[in-house]
Amino acid sequence: MRIKLINPNTTGSMTDLIAATARSVAAPGTEIIAATSRSGPASIECHFDEAMSVVGLIDEIIDAPAADAYVIACFGDPGLLAAREITDAPVFGIAEAAMHAATFVSTGFSVVTTLERTRIITEHLVRNYGMEHQCRRVRATDVPVLELERPESNARATILAECERALVEDQSSAIVLGCAGMADLAAYLEDRLQVPVIDGVAAAVKFAEAIVGMGLKTSKRGDLAPPLPKIYRGKLASYAPGNGLVGPTSLKAG
Ligand code: 2AL
């Protein structure tokens, strides 16, 4: 099966890191097609970045060839529901995937993420995904996304210290890594913390394999039906649903 792994930020080196993790967990018959968004922010750390990243993400989904499943490799899960509207192939956000994975191996987890403002955005996701009972706390490290890539930064030690505090202060028994750029830290942290450390990229790839393997597709009944044809004006005119660019022609608006 073919899984398209989309980094919705425009930093190609981060895509390489994410793709390496995805390929390390993928089953032998799974092909990972890694793509970096061609338009938008270099890192996604606030609501505006998220909003601006969505058109680049959509471009990657509508580009041929189609995949059997898509993974949005950013912990804000930007554009997740919009993406599910324009394809019937299953689409996975790494935050949703990681939180679900954590519930299978613990009764209470903490999310350790990047900036304080990103922490607040993650709290919205926890509520949206109905994870309030299992997510004990979301913690910020004040490490900017692109700092994760700089070996000379203290990011690794800072994140380890925050995870240690989470286990003691939140009484959590698992850690969810709150950024795609932390994908390469899971094994290092798990070794030191001796609890499950869940990277959403790996979780999303494995869920994608499972859901595709079960023959499931995104429901087209209700709000995930293809967007209704209408006029879009200005810079986004070409994205108007129904003019050929958005939505496989085999899907009917419901
Ligand atoms: C992210 C992420 O995973 N990639 C990015 O650019 N921003 N999310 C985050 N919580 O910092």
PDB file of C-alpha atoms and ligand atoms in Angstrom:
ATOM      1  CA  MET A   1       0.000   0.000   0.000  1.00  0.00           C
ATOM      2  CA  ARG A   2       1.056   3.566  -0.595  1.00  0.00           C
ATOM      3  CA  ILE A   3       0.906   6.089   2.281  1.00  0.00           C
ATOM      4  CA  LYS A   4       1.545   9.728   1.474  1.00  0.00           C
ATOM      5  CA  LEU A   5       3.217  11.439   4.419  1.00  0.00           C
ATOM      6  CA  ILE A   6       2.793  15.197   4.165  1.00  0.00           C
ATOM      7  CA  ASN A   7       4.836  17.668   6.153  1.00  0.00           C
ATOM      8  CA  PRO A   8       2.583  20.740   6.032  1.00  0.00           C
ATOM      9  CA  ASN A   9       5.464  23.024   6.950  1.00  0.00           C
ATOM     10  CA  THR A  10       7.931  23.990   4.211  1.00  0.00           C
ATOM     11  CA  THR A  11      11.146  22.749   5.866  1.00  0.00           C
ATOM     12  CA  GLY A  12      12.465  19.847   3.794  1.00  0.00           C
ATOM     13  CA  SER A  13      15.027  18.705   6.366  1.00  0.00           C
ATOM     14  CA  MET A  14      12.185  18.116   8.835  1.00  0.00           C
ATOM     15  CA  THR A  15      10.397  16.013   6.200  1.00  0.00           C
ATOM     16  CA  ASP A  16      13.530  13.853   5.874  1.00  0.00           C
ATOM     17  CA  LEU A  17      13.532  13.217   9.630  1.00  0.00           C
ATOM     18  CA  ILE A  18       9.807  12.417   9.665  1.00  0.00           C
ATOM     19  CA  ALA A  19      10.109  10.140   6.616  1.00  0.00           C
ATOM     20  CA  ALA A  20      12.963   8.166   8.202  1.00  0.00           C
ATOM     21  CA  THR A  21      10.799   7.462  11.248  1.00  0.00           C
ATOM     22  CA  ALA A  22       7.807   6.508   9.093  1.00  0.00           C
ATOM     23  CA  ARG A  23       9.897   4.090   7.014  1.00  0.00           C
ATOM     24  CA  SER A  24      11.417   2.531  10.130  1.00  0.00           C
ATOM     25  CA  VAL A  25       7.975   1.384  11.335  1.00  0.00           C
ATOM     26  CA  ALA A  26       6.277   0.706   7.990  1.00  0.00           C
ATOM     27  CA  ALA A  27       5.455  -2.895   7.044  1.00  0.00           C
ATOM     28  CA  PRO A  28       7.480  -4.443   4.189  1.00  0.00           C
ATOM     29  CA  GLY A  29       4.680  -3.908   1.653  1.00  0.00           C
ATOM     30  CA  THR A  30       4.136  -0.249   2.577  1.00  0.00           C
ATOM     31  CA  GLU A  31       5.580   2.519   0.439  1.00  0.00           C
ATOM     32  CA  ILE A  32       6.001   5.877   2.196  1.00  0.00           C
ATOM     33  CA  ILE A  33       5.809   8.844  -0.180  1.00  0.00           C
ATOM     34  CA  ALA A  34       7.141  11.826   1.752  1.00  0.00           C
ATOM     35  CA  ALA A  35       6.171  15.323   0.625  1.00  0.00           C
ATOM     36  CA  THR A  36       7.031  18.789   1.863  1.00  0.00           C
ATOM     37  CA  SER A  37       4.435  21.490   1.420  1.00  0.00           C
ATOM     38  CA  ARG A  38       5.419  23.895  -1.369  1.00  0.00           C
ATOM     39  CA  SER A  39       3.730  26.938   0.147  1.00  0.00           C
ATOM     40  CA  GLY A  40       3.343  28.297   3.630  1.00  0.00           C
ATOM     41  CA  PRO A  41       5.258  28.654   6.881  1.00  0.00           C
ATOM     42  CA  ALA A  42       8.660  27.094   7.642  1.00  0.00           C
ATOM     43  CA  SER A  43       7.238  25.879  10.947  1.00  0.00           C
ATOM     44  CA  ILE A  44       3.713  25.697  12.319  1.00  0.00           C
ATOM     45  CA  GLU A  45       3.392  27.155  15.813  1.00  0.00           C
ATOM     46  CA  CYS A  46       0.184  29.206  15.990  1.00  0.00           C
ATOM     47  CA  HIS A  47      -3.349  29.387  14.594  1.00  0.00           C
ATOM     48  CA  PHE A  48      -2.265  31.682  11.741  1.00  0.00           C
ATOM     49  CA  ASP A  49       0.550  29.321  10.703  1.00  0.00           C
ATOM     50  CA  GLU A  50      -1.950  26.489  10.756  1.00  0.00           C
ATOM     51  CA  ALA A  51      -4.475  28.340   8.612  1.00  0.00           C
ATOM     52  CA  MET A  52      -1.787  29.388   6.117  1.00  0.00           C
ATOM     53  CA  SER A  53      -0.486  25.810   5.858  1.00  0.00           C
ATOM     54  CA  VAL A  54      -3.759  24.273   4.759  1.00  0.00           C
ATOM     55  CA  VAL A  55      -3.711  25.211   1.048  1.00  0.00           C
ATOM     56  CA  GLY A  56      -0.216  23.709   0.651  1.00  0.00           C
ATOM     57  CA  LEU A  57      -1.462  20.585   2.412  1.00  0.00           C
ATOM     58  CA  ILE A  58      -4.511  20.345   0.119  1.00  0.00           C
ATOM     59  CA  ASP A  59      -2.198  20.711  -2.913  1.00  0.00           C
ATOM     60  CA  GLU A  60      -0.311  17.611  -1.782  1.00  0.00           C
ATOM     61  CA  ILE A  61      -3.524  15.619  -1.412  1.00  0.00           C
ATOM     62  CA  ILE A  62      -4.977  16.558  -4.794  1.00  0.00           C
ATOM     63  CA  ASP A  63      -1.673  15.963  -6.614  1.00  0.00           C
ATOM     64  CA  ALA A  64      -1.495  12.691  -8.556  1.00  0.00           C
ATOM     65  CA  PRO A  65      -0.827   9.908  -7.964  1.00  0.00           C
ATOM     66  CA  ALA A  66      -3.470   9.178  -5.350  1.00  0.00           C
ATOM     67  CA  ALA A  67      -2.401   7.288  -2.225  1.00  0.00           C
ATOM     68  CA  ASP A  68      -4.203   4.623  -0.196  1.00  0.00           C
ATOM     69  CA  ALA A  69      -3.944   6.829   2.919  1.00  0.00           C
ATOM     70  CA  TYR A  70      -2.583  10.232   3.910  1.00  0.00           C
ATOM     71  CA  VAL A  71      -0.753  11.318   7.072  1.00  0.00           C
ATOM     72  CA  ILE A  72      -0.621  14.983   8.099  1.00  0.00           C
ATOM     73  CA  ALA A  73       2.698  15.209   9.929  1.00  0.00           C
ATOM     74  CA  CYS A  74       2.127  18.216  12.164  1.00  0.00           C
ATOM     75  CA  PHE A  75       0.863  17.980  15.736  1.00  0.00           C
ATOM     76  CA  GLY A  76      -1.779  20.668  15.210  1.00  0.00           C
ATOM     77  CA  ASP A  77      -3.470  18.318  12.698  1.00  0.00           C
ATOM     78  CA  PRO A  78      -4.042  21.367  10.418  1.00  0.00           C
ATOM     79  CA  GLY A  79      -6.700  20.854   7.764  1.00  0.00           C
ATOM     80  CA  LEU A  80      -7.513  17.316   8.933  1.00  0.00           C
ATOM     81  CA  LEU A  81     -11.278  17.454   8.435  1.00  0.00           C
ATOM     82  CA  ALA A  82     -10.962  19.455   5.194  1.00  0.00           C
ATOM     83  CA  ALA A  83      -8.595  16.793   3.884  1.00  0.00           C
ATOM     84  CA  ARG A  84     -11.098  14.085   4.811  1.00  0.00           C
ATOM     85  CA  GLU A  85     -13.736  15.883   2.736  1.00  0.00           C
ATOM     86  CA  ILE A  86     -11.727  15.871  -0.493  1.00  0.00           C
ATOM     87  CA  THR A  87     -10.695  12.225  -0.599  1.00  0.00           C
ATOM     88  CA  ASP A  88     -12.221   8.963   0.517  1.00  0.00           C
ATOM     89  CA  ALA A  89      -8.792   7.545   1.327  1.00  0.00           C
ATOM     90  CA  PRO A  90      -8.343   7.620   5.121  1.00  0.00           C
ATOM     91  CA  VAL A  91      -6.468  10.680   6.430  1.00  0.00           C
ATOM     92  CA  PHE A  92      -4.627  10.635   9.763  1.00  0.00           C
ATOM     93  CA  GLY A  93      -3.443  13.536  11.887  1.00  0.00           C
ATOM     94  CA  ILE A  94      -0.471  12.714  14.092  1.00  0.00           C
ATOM     95  CA  ALA A  95      -1.992  14.271  17.232  1.00  0.00           C
ATOM     96  CA  GLU A  96      -5.203  12.271  16.959  1.00  0.00           C
ATOM     97  CA  ALA A  97      -3.240   9.097  16.145  1.00  0.00           C
ATOM     98  CA  ALA A  98      -0.779   9.559  19.012  1.00  0.00           C
ATOM     99  CA  MET A  99      -3.471  10.256  21.606  1.00  0.00           C
ATOM    100  CA  HIS A 100      -5.451   7.192  20.565  1.00  0.00           C
ATOM    101  CA  ALA A 101      -2.308   5.042  20.670  1.00  0.00           C
ATOM    102  CA  ALA A 102      -1.555   6.321  24.174  1.00  0.00           C
ATOM    103  CA  THR A 103      -4.960   5.169  25.422  1.00  0.00           C
ATOM    104  CA  PHE A 104      -4.133   1.581  24.434  1.00  0.00           C
ATOM    105  CA  VAL A 105      -0.998   1.449  26.575  1.00  0.00           C
ATOM    106  CA  SER A 106      -1.834   3.687  29.547  1.00  0.00           C
ATOM    107  CA  THR A 107      -4.760   5.180  31.419  1.00  0.00           C
ATOM    108  CA  GLY A 108      -3.204   8.630  31.660  1.00  0.00           C
ATOM    109  CA  PHE A 109      -0.703  10.413  29.429  1.00  0.00           C
ATOM    110  CA  SER A 110       0.953  13.811  29.188  1.00  0.00           C
ATOM    111  CA  VAL A 111       1.675  15.617  25.942  1.00  0.00           C
ATOM    112  CA  VAL A 112       5.052  17.368  25.789  1.00  0.00           C
ATOM    113  CA  THR A 113       5.092  19.973  23.048  1.00  0.00           C
ATOM    114  CA  THR A 114       6.998  23.006  21.825  1.00  0.00           C
ATOM    115  CA  LEU A 115       5.909  26.574  22.643  1.00  0.00           C
ATOM    116  CA  GLU A 116       3.491  27.774  25.320  1.00  0.00           C
ATOM    117  CA  ARG A 117       1.050  29.020  22.663  1.00  0.00           C
ATOM    118  CA  THR A 118       1.248  25.642  20.944  1.00  0.00           C
ATOM    119  CA  ARG A 119       0.407  24.034  24.278  1.00  0.00           C
ATOM    120  CA  ILE A 120      -2.888  25.934  24.300  1.00  0.00           C
ATOM    121  CA  ILE A 121      -3.658  24.817  20.753  1.00  0.00           C
ATOM    122  CA  THR A 122      -2.987  21.230  21.806  1.00  0.00           C
ATOM    123  CA  GLU A 123      -5.453  21.635  24.673  1.00  0.00           C
ATOM    124  CA  HIS A 124      -8.124  22.502  22.103  1.00  0.00           C
ATOM    125  CA  LEU A 125      -7.310  19.258  20.295  1.00  0.00           C
ATOM    126  CA  VAL A 126      -7.516  17.243  23.518  1.00  0.00           C
ATOM    127  CA  ARG A 127     -11.049  18.554  24.019  1.00  0.00           C
ATOM    128  CA  ASN A 128     -12.009  18.104  20.350  1.00  0.00           C
ATOM    129  CA  TYR A 129     -10.850  14.494  20.400  1.00  0.00           C
ATOM    130  CA  GLY A 130     -12.626  13.710  23.680  1.00  0.00           C
ATOM    131  CA  MET A 131      -9.343  12.928  25.418  1.00  0.00           C
ATOM    132  CA  GLU A 132      -9.891  14.968  28.602  1.00  0.00           C
ATOM    133  CA  HIS A 133     -10.182  11.837  30.717  1.00  0.00           C
ATOM    134  CA  GLN A 134      -6.957  10.278  29.493  1.00  0.00           C
ATOM    135  CA  CYS A 135      -4.783  13.344  28.900  1.00  0.00           C
ATOM    136  CA  ARG A 136      -3.580  14.433  32.327  1.00  0.00           C
ATOM    137  CA  ARG A 137      -1.769  17.544  31.127  1.00  0.00           C
ATOM    138  CA  VAL A 138      -0.238  19.270  28.108  1.00  0.00           C
ATOM    139  CA  ARG A 139       3.224  20.664  28.769  1.00  0.00           C
ATOM    140  CA  ALA A 140       5.275  23.220  26.833  1.00  0.00           C
ATOM    141  CA  THR A 141       9.069  23.182  26.656  1.00  0.00           C
ATOM    142  CA  ASP A 142       9.495  26.594  24.991  1.00  0.00           C
ATOM    143  CA  VAL A 143      11.596  24.882  22.315  1.00  0.00           C
ATOM    144  CA  PRO A 144      10.677  26.363  18.889  1.00  0.00           C
ATOM    145  CA  VAL A 145       9.968  23.746  16.195  1.00  0.00           C
ATOM    146  CA  LEU A 146      13.073  24.517  14.114  1.00  0.00           C
ATOM    147  CA  GLU A 147      15.334  24.370  17.196  1.00  0.00           C
ATOM    148  CA  LEU A 148      14.568  20.654  17.350  1.00  0.00           C
ATOM    149  CA  GLU A 149      16.702  20.269  14.240  1.00  0.00           C
ATOM    150  CA  ARG A 150      19.808  22.005  15.596  1.00  0.00           C
ATOM    151  CA  PRO A 151      22.087  19.463  17.299  1.00  0.00           C
ATOM    152  CA  GLU A 152      23.768  22.278  19.272  1.00  0.00           C
ATOM    153  CA  SER A 153      20.460  23.322  20.835  1.00  0.00           C
ATOM    154  CA  ASN A 154      19.599  21.943  24.243  1.00  0.00           C
ATOM    155  CA  ALA A 155      16.265  20.615  22.969  1.00  0.00           C
ATOM    156  CA  ARG A 156      16.832  16.954  23.788  1.00  0.00           C
ATOM    157  CA  ALA A 157      17.766  17.593  27.436  1.00  0.00           C
ATOM    158  CA  THR A 158      14.966  20.152  27.852  1.00  0.00           C
ATOM    159  CA  ILE A 159      12.367  17.709  26.534  1.00  0.00           C
ATOM    160  CA  LEU A 160      13.708  14.856  28.690  1.00  0.00           C
ATOM    161  CA  ALA A 161      13.475  17.052  31.813  1.00  0.00           C
ATOM    162  CA  GLU A 162       9.884  18.044  30.978  1.00  0.00           C
ATOM    163  CA  CYS A 163       8.919  14.391  30.438  1.00  0.00           C
ATOM    164  CA  GLU A 164      10.431  13.489  33.835  1.00  0.00           C
ATOM    165  CA  ARG A 165       8.368  16.233  35.487  1.00  0.00           C
ATOM    166  CA  ALA A 166       5.261  14.940  33.687  1.00  0.00           C
ATOM    167  CA  LEU A 167       5.666  11.435  35.099  1.00  0.00           C
ATOM    168  CA  VAL A 168       6.024  12.746  38.661  1.00  0.00           C
ATOM    169  CA  GLU A 169       3.737  15.795  38.749  1.00  0.00           C
ATOM    170  CA  ASP A 170       0.948  14.594  36.404  1.00  0.00           C
ATOM    171  CA  GLN A 171       1.172  10.965  37.512  1.00  0.00           C
ATOM    172  CA  SER A 172       1.129  10.053  33.854  1.00  0.00           C
ATOM    173  CA  SER A 173       2.259   6.648  32.691  1.00  0.00           C
ATOM    174  CA  ALA A 174       2.923   7.498  29.044  1.00  0.00           C
ATOM    175  CA  ILE A 175       4.247  10.455  27.066  1.00  0.00           C
ATOM    176  CA  VAL A 176       2.902  11.755  23.750  1.00  0.00           C
ATOM    177  CA  LEU A 177       5.444  13.770  21.762  1.00  0.00           C
ATOM    178  CA  GLY A 178       3.766  17.013  20.700  1.00  0.00           C
ATOM    179  CA  CYS A 179       5.600  17.778  17.452  1.00  0.00           C
ATOM    180  CA  ALA A 180       6.492  15.868  14.295  1.00  0.00           C
ATOM    181  CA  GLY A 181      10.027  17.195  14.663  1.00  0.00           C
ATOM    182  CA  MET A 182      10.389  15.106  17.845  1.00  0.00           C
ATOM    183  CA  ALA A 183       9.863  11.849  15.926  1.00  0.00           C
ATOM    184  CA  ASP A 184      13.499  10.812  16.303  1.00  0.00           C
ATOM    185  CA  LEU A 185      13.433  11.258  20.101  1.00  0.00           C
ATOM    186  CA  ALA A 186      10.966   8.502  20.997  1.00  0.00           C
ATOM    187  CA  ALA A 187      13.490   5.676  21.470  1.00  0.00           C
ATOM    188  CA  TYR A 188      15.963   7.897  23.370  1.00  0.00           C
ATOM    189  CA  LEU A 189      13.238   9.104  25.747  1.00  0.00           C
ATOM    190  CA  GLU A 190      11.636   5.696  26.220  1.00  0.00           C
ATOM    191  CA  ASP A 191      15.002   4.258  27.188  1.00  0.00           C
ATOM    192  CA  ARG A 192      15.467   6.875  29.909  1.00  0.00           C
ATOM    193  CA  LEU A 193      11.873   7.193  31.133  1.00  0.00           C
ATOM    194  CA  GLN A 194      10.913   3.510  31.063  1.00  0.00           C
ATOM    195  CA  VAL A 195       7.326   4.317  30.012  1.00  0.00           C
ATOM    196  CA  PRO A 196       5.717   4.257  26.542  1.00  0.00           C
ATOM    197  CA  VAL A 197       6.710   7.319  24.500  1.00  0.00           C
ATOM    198  CA  ILE A 198       4.414   7.796  21.531  1.00  0.00           C
ATOM    199  CA  ASP A 199       5.455   9.567  18.364  1.00  0.00           C
ATOM    200  CA  GLY A 200       2.426  10.452  16.251  1.00  0.00           C
ATOM    201  CA  VAL A 201       4.178   9.898  12.932  1.00  0.00           C
ATOM    202  CA  ALA A 202       4.798   6.236  13.760  1.00  0.00           C
ATOM    203  CA  ALA A 203       1.311   5.885  15.258  1.00  0.00           C
ATOM    204  CA  ALA A 204      -0.360   7.418  12.189  1.00  0.00           C
ATOM    205  CA  VAL A 205       1.542   5.178   9.770  1.00  0.00           C
ATOM    206  CA  LYS A 206       0.591   2.042  11.722  1.00  0.00           C
ATOM    207  CA  PHE A 207      -3.065   3.132  12.012  1.00  0.00           C
ATOM    208  CA  ALA A 208      -3.071   3.874   8.282  1.00  0.00           C
ATOM    209  CA  GLU A 209      -1.854   0.353   7.549  1.00  0.00           C
ATOM    210  CA  ALA A 210      -4.520  -1.087   9.840  1.00  0.00           C
ATOM    211  CA  ILE A 211      -7.449   0.936   8.496  1.00  0.00           C
ATOM    212  CA  VAL A 212      -6.469   0.426   4.849  1.00  0.00           C
ATOM    213  CA  GLY A 213      -5.913  -3.265   5.628  1.00  0.00           C
ATOM    214  CA  MET A 214      -9.493  -3.428   6.939  1.00  0.00           C
ATOM    215  CA  GLY A 215     -10.731  -1.938   3.676  1.00  0.00           C
ATOM    216  CA  LEU A 216     -12.151   1.148   5.410  1.00  0.00           C
ATOM    217  CA  LYS A 217     -12.603   4.473   3.683  1.00  0.00           C
ATOM    218  CA  THR A 218     -13.678   7.848   5.017  1.00  0.00           C
ATOM    219  CA  SER A 219     -17.468   8.072   5.220  1.00  0.00           C
ATOM    220  CA  LYS A 220     -19.027  10.308   2.578  1.00  0.00           C
ATOM    221  CA  ARG A 221     -22.326  10.530   4.404  1.00  0.00           C
ATOM    222  CA  GLY A 222     -22.732  13.758   6.344  1.00  0.00           C
ATOM    223  CA  ASP A 223     -20.113  16.400   6.979  1.00  0.00           C
ATOM    224  CA  LEU A 224     -17.200  14.563   5.341  1.00  0.00           C
ATOM    225  CA  ALA A 225     -18.976  14.451   1.960  1.00  0.00           C
ATOM    226  CA  PRO A 226     -17.115  16.325  -0.809  1.00  0.00           C
ATOM    227  CA  PRO A 227     -17.380  20.121  -0.528  1.00  0.00           C
ATOM    228  CA  LEU A 228     -20.397  21.579  -2.328  1.00  0.00           C
ATOM    229  CA  PRO A 229     -19.719  23.082  -5.750  1.00  0.00           C
ATOM    230  CA  LYS A 230     -19.699  26.875  -5.589  1.00  0.00           C
ATOM    231  CA  ILE A 231     -17.791  29.928  -6.729  1.00  0.00           C
ATOM    232  CA  TYR A 232     -14.515  30.766  -4.963  1.00  0.00           C
ATOM    233  CA  ARG A 233     -13.139  34.226  -5.690  1.00  0.00           C
ATOM    234  CA  GLY A 234      -9.732  35.869  -5.674  1.00  0.00           C
ATOM    235  CA  LYS A 235      -6.513  33.951  -5.047  1.00  0.00           C
ATOM    236  CA  LEU A 236      -8.372  30.738  -4.262  1.00  0.00           C
ATOM    237  CA  ALA A 237     -10.675  30.747  -7.326  1.00  0.00           C
ATOM    238  CA  SER A 238      -9.043  27.635  -8.785  1.00  0.00           C
ATOM    239  CA  TYR A 239      -9.852  25.650  -5.629  1.00  0.00           C
ATOM    240  CA  ALA A 240     -13.605  26.078  -6.121  1.00  0.00           C
ATOM    241  CA  PRO A 241     -15.147  22.664  -5.468  1.00  0.00           C
ATOM    242  CA  GLY A 242     -16.637  21.189  -8.598  1.00  0.00           C
ATOM    243  CA  ASN A 243     -14.276  22.796 -11.121  1.00  0.00           C
ATOM    244  CA  GLY A 244     -12.055  19.723 -11.307  1.00  0.00           C
ATOM    245  CA  LEU A 245      -9.184  20.526  -8.931  1.00  0.00           C
ATOM    246  CA  VAL A 246     -10.746  19.604  -5.606  1.00  0.00           C
ATOM    247  CA  GLY A 247     -12.289  16.208  -4.947  1.00  0.00           C
ATOM    248  CA  PRO A 248     -11.938  13.007  -6.934  1.00  0.00           C
ATOM    249  CA  THR A 249     -14.522  13.058  -9.702  1.00  0.00           C
ATOM    250  CA  SER A 250     -15.733   9.675  -8.503  1.00  0.00           C
ATOM    251  CA  LEU A 251     -17.027  11.266  -5.298  1.00  0.00           C
ATOM    252  CA  LYS A 252     -20.447  12.853  -5.300  1.00  0.00           C
ATOM    253  CA  ALA A 253     -21.378  15.803  -3.125  1.00  0.00           C
ATOM    254  CA  GLY A 254     -23.907  14.695  -0.514  1.00  0.00           C
TER     255      GLY A 254
HETATM  256  C1  2AL B   1       4.362  21.370  14.736  1.00  0.00           C
HETATM  257  C2  2AL B   1       4.768  20.232  14.007  1.00  0.00           C
HETATM  258  O1  2AL B   1       4.546  19.057  14.320  1.00  0.00           O
HETATM  259  N1  2AL B   1       5.384  20.705  12.905  1.00  0.00           N
HETATM  260  C3  2AL B   1       5.358  22.047  12.938  1.00  0.00           C
HETATM  261  O2  2AL B   1       5.847  22.780  12.085  1.00  0.00           O
HETATM  262  N2  2AL B   1       4.721  22.431  14.074  1.00  0.00           N
HETATM  263  N3  2AL B   1       3.645  21.257  15.894  1.00  0.00           N
HETATM  264  C4  2AL B   1       3.969  21.713  17.124  1.00  0.00           C
HETATM  265  N4  2AL B   1       3.120  21.376  18.103  1.00  0.00           N
HETATM  266  O3  2AL B   1       4.959  22.395  17.323  1.00  0.00           O
END
